[in-house]
Structures are given as C-alpha cells and as structure tokens.
Coordinates of C-alpha atoms and ligand atoms in Angstrom, one line a residue:
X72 CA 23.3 -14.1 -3.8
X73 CA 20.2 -16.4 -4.3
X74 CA 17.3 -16.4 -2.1
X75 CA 14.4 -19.4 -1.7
X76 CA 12.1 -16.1 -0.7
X77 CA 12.3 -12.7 -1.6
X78 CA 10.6 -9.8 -0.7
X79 CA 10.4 -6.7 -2.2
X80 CA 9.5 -4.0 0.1
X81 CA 9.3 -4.0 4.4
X82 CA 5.9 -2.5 4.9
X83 CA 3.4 -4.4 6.7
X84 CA 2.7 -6.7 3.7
X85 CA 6.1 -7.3 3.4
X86 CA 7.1 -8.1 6.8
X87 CA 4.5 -10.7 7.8
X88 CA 5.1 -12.1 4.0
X89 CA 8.6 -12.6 5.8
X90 CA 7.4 -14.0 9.1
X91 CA 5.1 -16.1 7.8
X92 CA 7.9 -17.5 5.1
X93 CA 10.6 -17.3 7.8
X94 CA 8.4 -19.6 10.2
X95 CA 8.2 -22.1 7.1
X96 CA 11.6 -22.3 7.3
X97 CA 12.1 -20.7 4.2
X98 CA 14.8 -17.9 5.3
X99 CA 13.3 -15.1 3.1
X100 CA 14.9 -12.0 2.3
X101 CA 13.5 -8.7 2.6
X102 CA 14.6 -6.1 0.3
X103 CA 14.0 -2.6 2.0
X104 CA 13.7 -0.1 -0.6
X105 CA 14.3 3.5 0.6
X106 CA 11.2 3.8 3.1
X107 CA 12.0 0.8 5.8
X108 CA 8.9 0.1 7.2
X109 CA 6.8 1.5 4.4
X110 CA 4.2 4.4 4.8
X111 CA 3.3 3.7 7.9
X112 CA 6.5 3.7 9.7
X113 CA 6.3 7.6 8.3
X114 CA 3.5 8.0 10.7
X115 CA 2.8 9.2 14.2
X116 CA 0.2 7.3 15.6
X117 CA -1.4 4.0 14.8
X118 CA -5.1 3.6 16.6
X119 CA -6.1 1.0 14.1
X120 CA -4.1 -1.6 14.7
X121 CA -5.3 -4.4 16.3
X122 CA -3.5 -5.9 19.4
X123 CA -2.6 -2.0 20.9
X124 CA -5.2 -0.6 23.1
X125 CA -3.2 2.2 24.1
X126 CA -1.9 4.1 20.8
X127 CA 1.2 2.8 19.0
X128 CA 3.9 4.9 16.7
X129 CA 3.9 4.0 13.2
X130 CA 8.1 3.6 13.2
X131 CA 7.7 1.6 16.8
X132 CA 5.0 -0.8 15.1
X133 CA 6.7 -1.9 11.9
X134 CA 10.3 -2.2 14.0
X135 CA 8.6 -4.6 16.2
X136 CA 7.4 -6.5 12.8
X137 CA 10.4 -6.6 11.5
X138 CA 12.1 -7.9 14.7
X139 CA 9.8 -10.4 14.9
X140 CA 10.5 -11.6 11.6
X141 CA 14.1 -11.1 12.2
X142 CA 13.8 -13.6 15.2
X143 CA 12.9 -17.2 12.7
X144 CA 15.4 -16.1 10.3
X145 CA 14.6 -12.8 7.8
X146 CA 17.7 -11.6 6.4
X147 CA 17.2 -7.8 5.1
X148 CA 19.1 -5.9 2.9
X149 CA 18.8 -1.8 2.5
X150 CA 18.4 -1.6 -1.1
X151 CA 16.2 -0.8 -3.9
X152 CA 15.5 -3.7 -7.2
X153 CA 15.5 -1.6 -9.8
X154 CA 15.3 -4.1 -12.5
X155 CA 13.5 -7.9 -12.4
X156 CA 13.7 -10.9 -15.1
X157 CA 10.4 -12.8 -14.5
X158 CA 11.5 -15.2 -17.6
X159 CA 13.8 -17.1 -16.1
X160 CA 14.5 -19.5 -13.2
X161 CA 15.9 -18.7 -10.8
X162 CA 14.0 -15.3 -11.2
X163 CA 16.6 -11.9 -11.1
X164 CA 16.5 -8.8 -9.4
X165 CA 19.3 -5.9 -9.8
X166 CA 19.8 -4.1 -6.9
X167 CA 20.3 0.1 -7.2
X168 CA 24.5 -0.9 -6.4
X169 CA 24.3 -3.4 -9.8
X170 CA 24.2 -6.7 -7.2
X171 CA 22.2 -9.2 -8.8
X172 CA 20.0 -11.2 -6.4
X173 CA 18.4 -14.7 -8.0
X174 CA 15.1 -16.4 -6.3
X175 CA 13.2 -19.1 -6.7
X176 CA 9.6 -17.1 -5.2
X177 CA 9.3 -13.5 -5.6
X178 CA 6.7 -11.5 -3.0
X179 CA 6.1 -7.9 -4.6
X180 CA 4.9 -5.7 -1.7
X181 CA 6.5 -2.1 -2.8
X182 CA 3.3 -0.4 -1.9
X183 CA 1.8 2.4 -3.3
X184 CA 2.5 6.3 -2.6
X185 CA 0.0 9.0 -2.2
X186 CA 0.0 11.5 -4.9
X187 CA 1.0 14.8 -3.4
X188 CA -0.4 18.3 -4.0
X189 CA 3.1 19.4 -4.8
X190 CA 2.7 23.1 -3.1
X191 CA 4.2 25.1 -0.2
X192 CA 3.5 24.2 3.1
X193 CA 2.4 20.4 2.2
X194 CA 5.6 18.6 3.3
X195 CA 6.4 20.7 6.4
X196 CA 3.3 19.9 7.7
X197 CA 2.8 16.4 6.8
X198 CA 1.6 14.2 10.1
X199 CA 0.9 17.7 11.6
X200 CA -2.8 18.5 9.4
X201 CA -1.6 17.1 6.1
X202 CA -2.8 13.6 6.6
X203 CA -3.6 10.9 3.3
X204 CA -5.5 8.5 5.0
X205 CA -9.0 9.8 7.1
X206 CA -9.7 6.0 7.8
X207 CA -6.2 6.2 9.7
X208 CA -6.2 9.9 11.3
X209 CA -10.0 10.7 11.7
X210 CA -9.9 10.6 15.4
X211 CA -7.5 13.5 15.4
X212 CA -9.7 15.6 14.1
X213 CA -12.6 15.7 16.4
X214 CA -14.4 18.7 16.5
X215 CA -12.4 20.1 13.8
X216 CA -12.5 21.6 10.5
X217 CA -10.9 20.0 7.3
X218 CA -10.4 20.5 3.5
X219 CA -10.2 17.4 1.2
X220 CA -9.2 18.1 -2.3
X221 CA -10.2 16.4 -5.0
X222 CA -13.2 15.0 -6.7
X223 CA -13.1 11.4 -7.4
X224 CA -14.7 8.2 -5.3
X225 CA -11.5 8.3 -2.8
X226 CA -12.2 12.2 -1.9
X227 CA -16.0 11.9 -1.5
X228 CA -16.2 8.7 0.5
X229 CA -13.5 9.5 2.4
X230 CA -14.4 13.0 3.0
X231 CA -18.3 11.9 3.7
X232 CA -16.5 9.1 6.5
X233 CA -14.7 12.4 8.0
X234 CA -17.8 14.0 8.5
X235 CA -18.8 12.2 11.5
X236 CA -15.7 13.6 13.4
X237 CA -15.1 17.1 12.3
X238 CA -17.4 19.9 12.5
X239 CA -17.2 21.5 9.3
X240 CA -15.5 19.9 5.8
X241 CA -14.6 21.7 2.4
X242 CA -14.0 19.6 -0.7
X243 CA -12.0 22.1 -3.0
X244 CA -12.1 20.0 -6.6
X245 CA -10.4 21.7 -9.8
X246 CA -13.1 21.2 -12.0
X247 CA -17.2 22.4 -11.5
X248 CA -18.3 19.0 -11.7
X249 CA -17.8 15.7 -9.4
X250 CA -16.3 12.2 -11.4
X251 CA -17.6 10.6 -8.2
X252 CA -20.1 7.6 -8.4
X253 CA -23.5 9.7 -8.6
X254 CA -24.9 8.1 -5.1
X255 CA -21.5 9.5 -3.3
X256 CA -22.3 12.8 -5.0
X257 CA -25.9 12.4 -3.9
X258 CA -24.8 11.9 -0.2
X259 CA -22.4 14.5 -0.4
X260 CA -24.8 17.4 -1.9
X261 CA -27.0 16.0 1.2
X262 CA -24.8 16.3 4.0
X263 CA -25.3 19.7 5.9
X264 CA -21.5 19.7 6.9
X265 CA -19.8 19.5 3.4
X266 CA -19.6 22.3 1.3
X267 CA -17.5 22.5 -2.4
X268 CA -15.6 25.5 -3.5
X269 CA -15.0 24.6 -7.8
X270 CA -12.7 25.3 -10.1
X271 CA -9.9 25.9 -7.5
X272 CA -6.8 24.4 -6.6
X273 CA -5.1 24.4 -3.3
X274 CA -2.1 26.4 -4.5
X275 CA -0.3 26.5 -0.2
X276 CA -0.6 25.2 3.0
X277 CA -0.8 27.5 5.8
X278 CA 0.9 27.1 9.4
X279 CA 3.9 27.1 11.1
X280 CA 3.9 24.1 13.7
X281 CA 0.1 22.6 12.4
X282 CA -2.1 23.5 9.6
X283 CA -4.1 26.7 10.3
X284 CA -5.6 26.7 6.7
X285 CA -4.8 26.7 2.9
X286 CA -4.8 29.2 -0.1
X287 CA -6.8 28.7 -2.6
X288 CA -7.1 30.2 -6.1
X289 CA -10.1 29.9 -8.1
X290 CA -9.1 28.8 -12.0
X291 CA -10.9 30.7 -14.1
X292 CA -10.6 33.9 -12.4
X293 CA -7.3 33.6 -10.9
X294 CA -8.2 34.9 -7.4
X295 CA -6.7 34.1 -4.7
X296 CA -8.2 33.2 -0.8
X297 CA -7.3 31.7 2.5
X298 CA -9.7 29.4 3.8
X299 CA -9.1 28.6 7.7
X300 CA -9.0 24.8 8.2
X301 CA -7.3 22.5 10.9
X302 CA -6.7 20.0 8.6
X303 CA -5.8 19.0 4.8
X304 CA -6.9 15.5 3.2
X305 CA -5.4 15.2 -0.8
X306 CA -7.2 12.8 -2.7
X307 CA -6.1 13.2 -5.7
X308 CA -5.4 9.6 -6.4
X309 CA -2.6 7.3 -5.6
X310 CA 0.7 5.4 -7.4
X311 CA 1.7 2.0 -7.5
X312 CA 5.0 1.8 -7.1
X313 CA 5.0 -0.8 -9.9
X314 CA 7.0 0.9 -12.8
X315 CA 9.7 -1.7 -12.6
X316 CA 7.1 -4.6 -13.3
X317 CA 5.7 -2.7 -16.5
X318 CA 6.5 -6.0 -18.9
X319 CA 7.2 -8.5 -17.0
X320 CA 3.7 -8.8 -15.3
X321 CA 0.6 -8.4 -15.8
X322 CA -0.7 -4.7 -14.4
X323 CA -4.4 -3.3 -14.6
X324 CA -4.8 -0.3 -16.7
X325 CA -4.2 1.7 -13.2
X326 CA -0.7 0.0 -13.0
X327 CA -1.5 -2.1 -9.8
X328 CA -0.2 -5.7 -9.9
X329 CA -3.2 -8.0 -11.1
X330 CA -3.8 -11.2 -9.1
X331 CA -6.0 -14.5 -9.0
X332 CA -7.5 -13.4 -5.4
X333 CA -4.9 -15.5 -3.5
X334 CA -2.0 -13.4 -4.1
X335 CA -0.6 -15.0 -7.3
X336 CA 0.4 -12.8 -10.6
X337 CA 0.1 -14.5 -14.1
X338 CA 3.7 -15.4 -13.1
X339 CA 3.7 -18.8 -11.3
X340 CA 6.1 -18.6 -8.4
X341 CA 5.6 -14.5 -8.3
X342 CA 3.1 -13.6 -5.7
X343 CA 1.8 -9.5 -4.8
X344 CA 0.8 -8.7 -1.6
X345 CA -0.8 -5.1 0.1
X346 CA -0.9 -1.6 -1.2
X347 CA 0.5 -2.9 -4.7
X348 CA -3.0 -4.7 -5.4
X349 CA -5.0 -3.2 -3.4
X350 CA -6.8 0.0 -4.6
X351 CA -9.9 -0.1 -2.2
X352 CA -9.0 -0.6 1.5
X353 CA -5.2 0.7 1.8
X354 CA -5.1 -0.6 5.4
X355 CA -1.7 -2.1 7.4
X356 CA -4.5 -4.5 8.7
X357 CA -5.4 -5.7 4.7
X358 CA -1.9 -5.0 3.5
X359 CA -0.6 -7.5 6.6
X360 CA -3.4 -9.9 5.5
X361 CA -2.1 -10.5 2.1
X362 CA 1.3 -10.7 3.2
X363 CA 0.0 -14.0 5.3
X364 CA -1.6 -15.0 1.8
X365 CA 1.4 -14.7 -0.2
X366 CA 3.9 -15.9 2.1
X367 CA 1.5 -19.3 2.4
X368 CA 0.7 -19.5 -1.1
X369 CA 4.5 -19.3 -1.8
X370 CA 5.1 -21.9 0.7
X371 CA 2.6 -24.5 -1.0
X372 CA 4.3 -23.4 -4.3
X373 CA 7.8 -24.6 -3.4
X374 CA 6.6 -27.7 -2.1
X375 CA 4.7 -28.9 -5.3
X376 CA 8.0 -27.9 -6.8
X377 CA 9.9 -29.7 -4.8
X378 CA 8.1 -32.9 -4.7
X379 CA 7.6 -32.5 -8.6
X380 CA 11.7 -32.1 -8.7
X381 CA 12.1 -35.6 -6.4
X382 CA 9.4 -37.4 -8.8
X383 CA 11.2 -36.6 -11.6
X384 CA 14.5 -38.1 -10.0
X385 CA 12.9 -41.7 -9.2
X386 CA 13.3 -44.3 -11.4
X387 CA 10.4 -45.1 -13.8
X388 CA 8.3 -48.1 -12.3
X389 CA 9.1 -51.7 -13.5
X390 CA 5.8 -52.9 -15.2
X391 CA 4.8 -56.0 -13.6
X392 CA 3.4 -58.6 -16.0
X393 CA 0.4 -60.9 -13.5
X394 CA 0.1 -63.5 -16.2
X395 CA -0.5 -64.0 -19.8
X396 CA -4.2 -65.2 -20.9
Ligands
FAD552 C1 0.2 9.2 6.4 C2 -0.4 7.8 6.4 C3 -0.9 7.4 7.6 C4 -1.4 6.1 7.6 N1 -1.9 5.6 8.8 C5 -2.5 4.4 8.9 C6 -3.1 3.9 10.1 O1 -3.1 4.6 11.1 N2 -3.6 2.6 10.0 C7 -3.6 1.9 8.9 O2 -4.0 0.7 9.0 N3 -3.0 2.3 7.8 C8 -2.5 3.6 7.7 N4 -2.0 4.0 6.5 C9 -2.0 3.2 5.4 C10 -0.9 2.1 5.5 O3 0.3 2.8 5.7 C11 -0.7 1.3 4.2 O4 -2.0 0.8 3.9 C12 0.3 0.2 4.4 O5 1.5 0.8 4.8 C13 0.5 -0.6 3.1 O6 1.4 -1.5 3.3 P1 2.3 -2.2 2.1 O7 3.2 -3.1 2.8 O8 1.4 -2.7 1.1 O9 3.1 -1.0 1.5 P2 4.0 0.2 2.1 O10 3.8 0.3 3.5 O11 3.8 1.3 1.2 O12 5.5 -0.4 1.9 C14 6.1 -0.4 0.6 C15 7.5 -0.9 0.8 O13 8.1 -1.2 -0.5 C16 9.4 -0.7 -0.6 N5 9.7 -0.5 -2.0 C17 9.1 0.2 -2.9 N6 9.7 0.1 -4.1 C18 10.8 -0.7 -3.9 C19 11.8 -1.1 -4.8 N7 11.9 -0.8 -6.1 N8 12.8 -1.9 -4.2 C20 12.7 -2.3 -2.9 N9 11.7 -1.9 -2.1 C21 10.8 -1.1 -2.6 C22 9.4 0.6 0.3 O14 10.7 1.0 0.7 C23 8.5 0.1 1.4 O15 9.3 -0.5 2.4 C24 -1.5 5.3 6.5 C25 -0.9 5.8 5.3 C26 -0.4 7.1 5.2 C27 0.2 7.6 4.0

C-alpha cells in the first residue's frame, strides 16, 4: 500500500493533520494505533474546546474530527506501525499484522501517555477523581479537595492552577525535598491552601463509584494513612510514545520528537505534530494546532518535490548565441 500522506496516530493532532492534507487533495492515511481518537476520546467531558458552549464528550468530539476528515477523503486503517525506515524513499512503516505501508510524507502524532501511579483503585476510578490533566478537569472540582502527587514543575504548577477551584490541595511527593523551579516552590510554600505530606507514596485509591480518598504510606517509617480527598492528580511525568523512532530521528534527551518550530524533524519530508513534541502545553487545542502546521508544511514539501521532479524532466535550454564580437 503506498500512501502520499501518512499519519501516525488519530488524536486531535492527527486528525486535522488529515483534514488539512485531505483538503489539499492529498488523500492521507491515518494510521489509528490502539487508542482511536487519542487521550482525549478516553475522556468524559471537554469544556476547553473552542466552538462548544455547551460541554462536549471527549469520544463525541474526536468522532466528529474524524468524520470530518473522512468527508475530503482520509482513508484510516486500525493498526499500530511498529517499525519505520526513515532512510529511504518512499519512507516504510510495518504495521503490528507485518503489512508494509510506503509514503512519500510521514506526520508522527502518536502522542504521549501519562505515567500512571500503578496502584489499586487508580484505573477503576479514572475519569471519576483520577484525572491527568487539571488544565482540562479543574472545573469539576469546585469546592473540592484534591491530592496531586509528585514533586516536579508539572505537579506544582499544575497543582498551584488547581488551587483557585478546590478548597483544600495535598501534594504527597516521595522524597522531603521539591525538584520544582525554586519560584513554583516559593509560591507553593506561600499558598494557604496547599499543604505537602514527604516521603510518602500514594500506595491506593479509595472509592467505589468516585474517589473518596487515597492511602498513603510514609517511606521511611512504613506507616500507613488514609487521607480523605475528592480527587487524585498524578504528576509524575509523562511518556512519548516515541520508542519506535529511537534511531531514525532525532529525539531530545526526554525522548520527544525534536523539530525546527514548524513541525519538521531533521528528516526532510517527516514532520511531528501534538503531544509527541510538546512537553509544556499538552492541550487538543495546541496538539490540533500543530496538526494544521504539519499537514501545511507537508503540503509545501510535496510541491517543491514535485516541481523539482518536472524540472528535472525538461530538456536542458538551447544556448542562444546573439552575435559574435
Ligand atoms: C484524562 C485526560 C483528559 C484530558 N482532557 C482534556 C481536555 O478537556 N481538554 C484538552 O484540551 N485536553 C485534554 N487532555 C489532553 C489532550 O487529550 C491531549 O493534549 C491531546 O489528546 C494530544 O493530542 P495528540 O494528537 O498529540 O495525541 P493523542 O491524543 O495522545 O493521540 C495519540 C494517537 O497516536 C496513536 N498511536 C500511538 N502510537 C502509535 C503507533 N505506534 N502506531 C499507530 N498509532 C499510534 C494512538 O492510538 C492515538 O490515536 C486530556 C488528557 C487526559 C489524559
């Protein structure tokens, strides 16, 4: 099967890399991967999202994106690439059944995924307390109280952002000292509503149909507690999902895709787009955004190929001799 356009992964980046590339006439292919839709077709609610006044599901929003895209001529296929050849042209991608797909532009959107807590409780109540993003589900938590666990920049601005909505927040961090900028430690230490518990871990979340708290157990004693809490925010970092690039592009030393600020790799014709590259905003908004980028920028690619191709084919120009002096 060969492809002009292909995208890997149908989250948000993905899917208006594909709209934007379908409505160039390009008839991209989107490669699902195993979460259609991406993270946020995993969520409930979507408040953020510009062009929904009333809320809109997470699964309703990214089926309507990919409808659209469907509509000027995205092709998708339910599979995972599990292995890519960058060095050649056409470029290669093997599928998880052994299909190998060729392309002349790759888009790379496969995201990133939150890093989980790994304990009791966390995936049963996932959507229902257990929420990754506060940007995202803030609002539900009005009035509430909430536990964010970890220690770095992502758990103390995002935990300090929280503390305009909920009423009381507990940052439980495994070691007795922040590796936080020192002004978000600052601001944190200042804030009357945020309080640390050290040297603990959140070993189980609590609840039957939504979080009613969390156990903790402190490390160097080994004692265990329940702290009662509405809501659970782990921010203990987040993973690329990049490990079939390692080699064939470049990656930062965090393993998300380094680009030139428009979207391209140090691969010309391979372009990154959304969670993948982005380690600060994390947003469908930004991760949309960049899809736009790449599916342009991939556009204007082709076409400099293209006309460089039809150069190539003319015949060289007779030299016209004006007169002889
Ligand atoms: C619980 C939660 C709630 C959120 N709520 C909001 C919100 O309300 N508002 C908001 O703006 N943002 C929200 N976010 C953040 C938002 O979901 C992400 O910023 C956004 O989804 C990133 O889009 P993306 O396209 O870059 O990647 P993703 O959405 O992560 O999509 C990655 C895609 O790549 C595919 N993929 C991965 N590896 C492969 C592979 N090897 N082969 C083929 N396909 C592959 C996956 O199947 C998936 O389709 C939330 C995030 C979480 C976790």
């Amino acid at each position: 099967m060969h492809a002009k356009v292909v995208v890997i992964g149908s989250g948000p980046a993905g899917l208006t890399a594909a709209l934007y590339a379908a409505r160039a006439s390009l008839e991209p292919l989107v490669i699902r991967g195993l979460q259609p839709g991406g993270l946020l077709a995993t969520t409930n609610e979507v408040e953020n999202y510009p062009g929904f006044p009333d809320v809109v599901g997470g699964y309703d929003l990214m089926q309507k994106m990919e409808d659209q895209a469907a509509r000027f001529g995205t092709s998708y296929l339910d599979a995972v690439v599990e292995q890519v050849n960058f060095s050649e042209r056409p470029f290669q991608l093997t599928t998880d059944s052994g299909d190998v797909i060729t392309a002349d532009v790759v888009i790379i959107s496969t995201g990133a995924s939150p890093r989980k807590l790994g304990v009791p409780g966390e995936e049963k109540l996932a959507n229902r307390g257990v929420s990754y993003c506060a940007t995202c589900d803030c609002f539900f938590f009005r009035g509430k109280r909430a536990v964010v666990v970890g220690g770095g920049n992502s758990a103390l601005d995002e935990g300090l952002f929280l503390t305009r909505f909920v009423t009381e927040l507990v940052i439980v961090h495994r070691r007795g000292e922040l590796r936080a900028d020192s002004i978000l430690q600052e601001r944190a230490f200042a804030n009357p509503k945020v309080r640390f518990i050290w040297d603990a871990t959140v070993d189980k979340v609590l609840g039957d149909e939504r979080v009613t708290g969390v156990q903790i157990k402190n490390l160097k004693s080994g004692e265990e507690s329940i702290l009662e809490t509405d809501a659970v925010f782990p921010y203990i970092g987040h993973l690329p999902n990049t490990a079939l690039f390692v080699g064939q592009i470049d990656l930062d030393e965090g393993g998300y895709i380094l680009t030139d600020g428009r979207t391209r790799t140090n691969i010309p014709g391979v372009f990154a787009a959304g969670d993948v590259v982005d380690h600060i905003y994390r947003q469908a908004i930004t991760a949309a955004g960049e899809g736009c980028m790449a599916a342009m920028e991939a556009t204007w690619f082709l076409s400099e190929q293209e006309h460089a191709a039809h150069k190539a084919q003319m015949p060289a120009p007779e030299t016209t001799v004006l007169g002889r002096w």
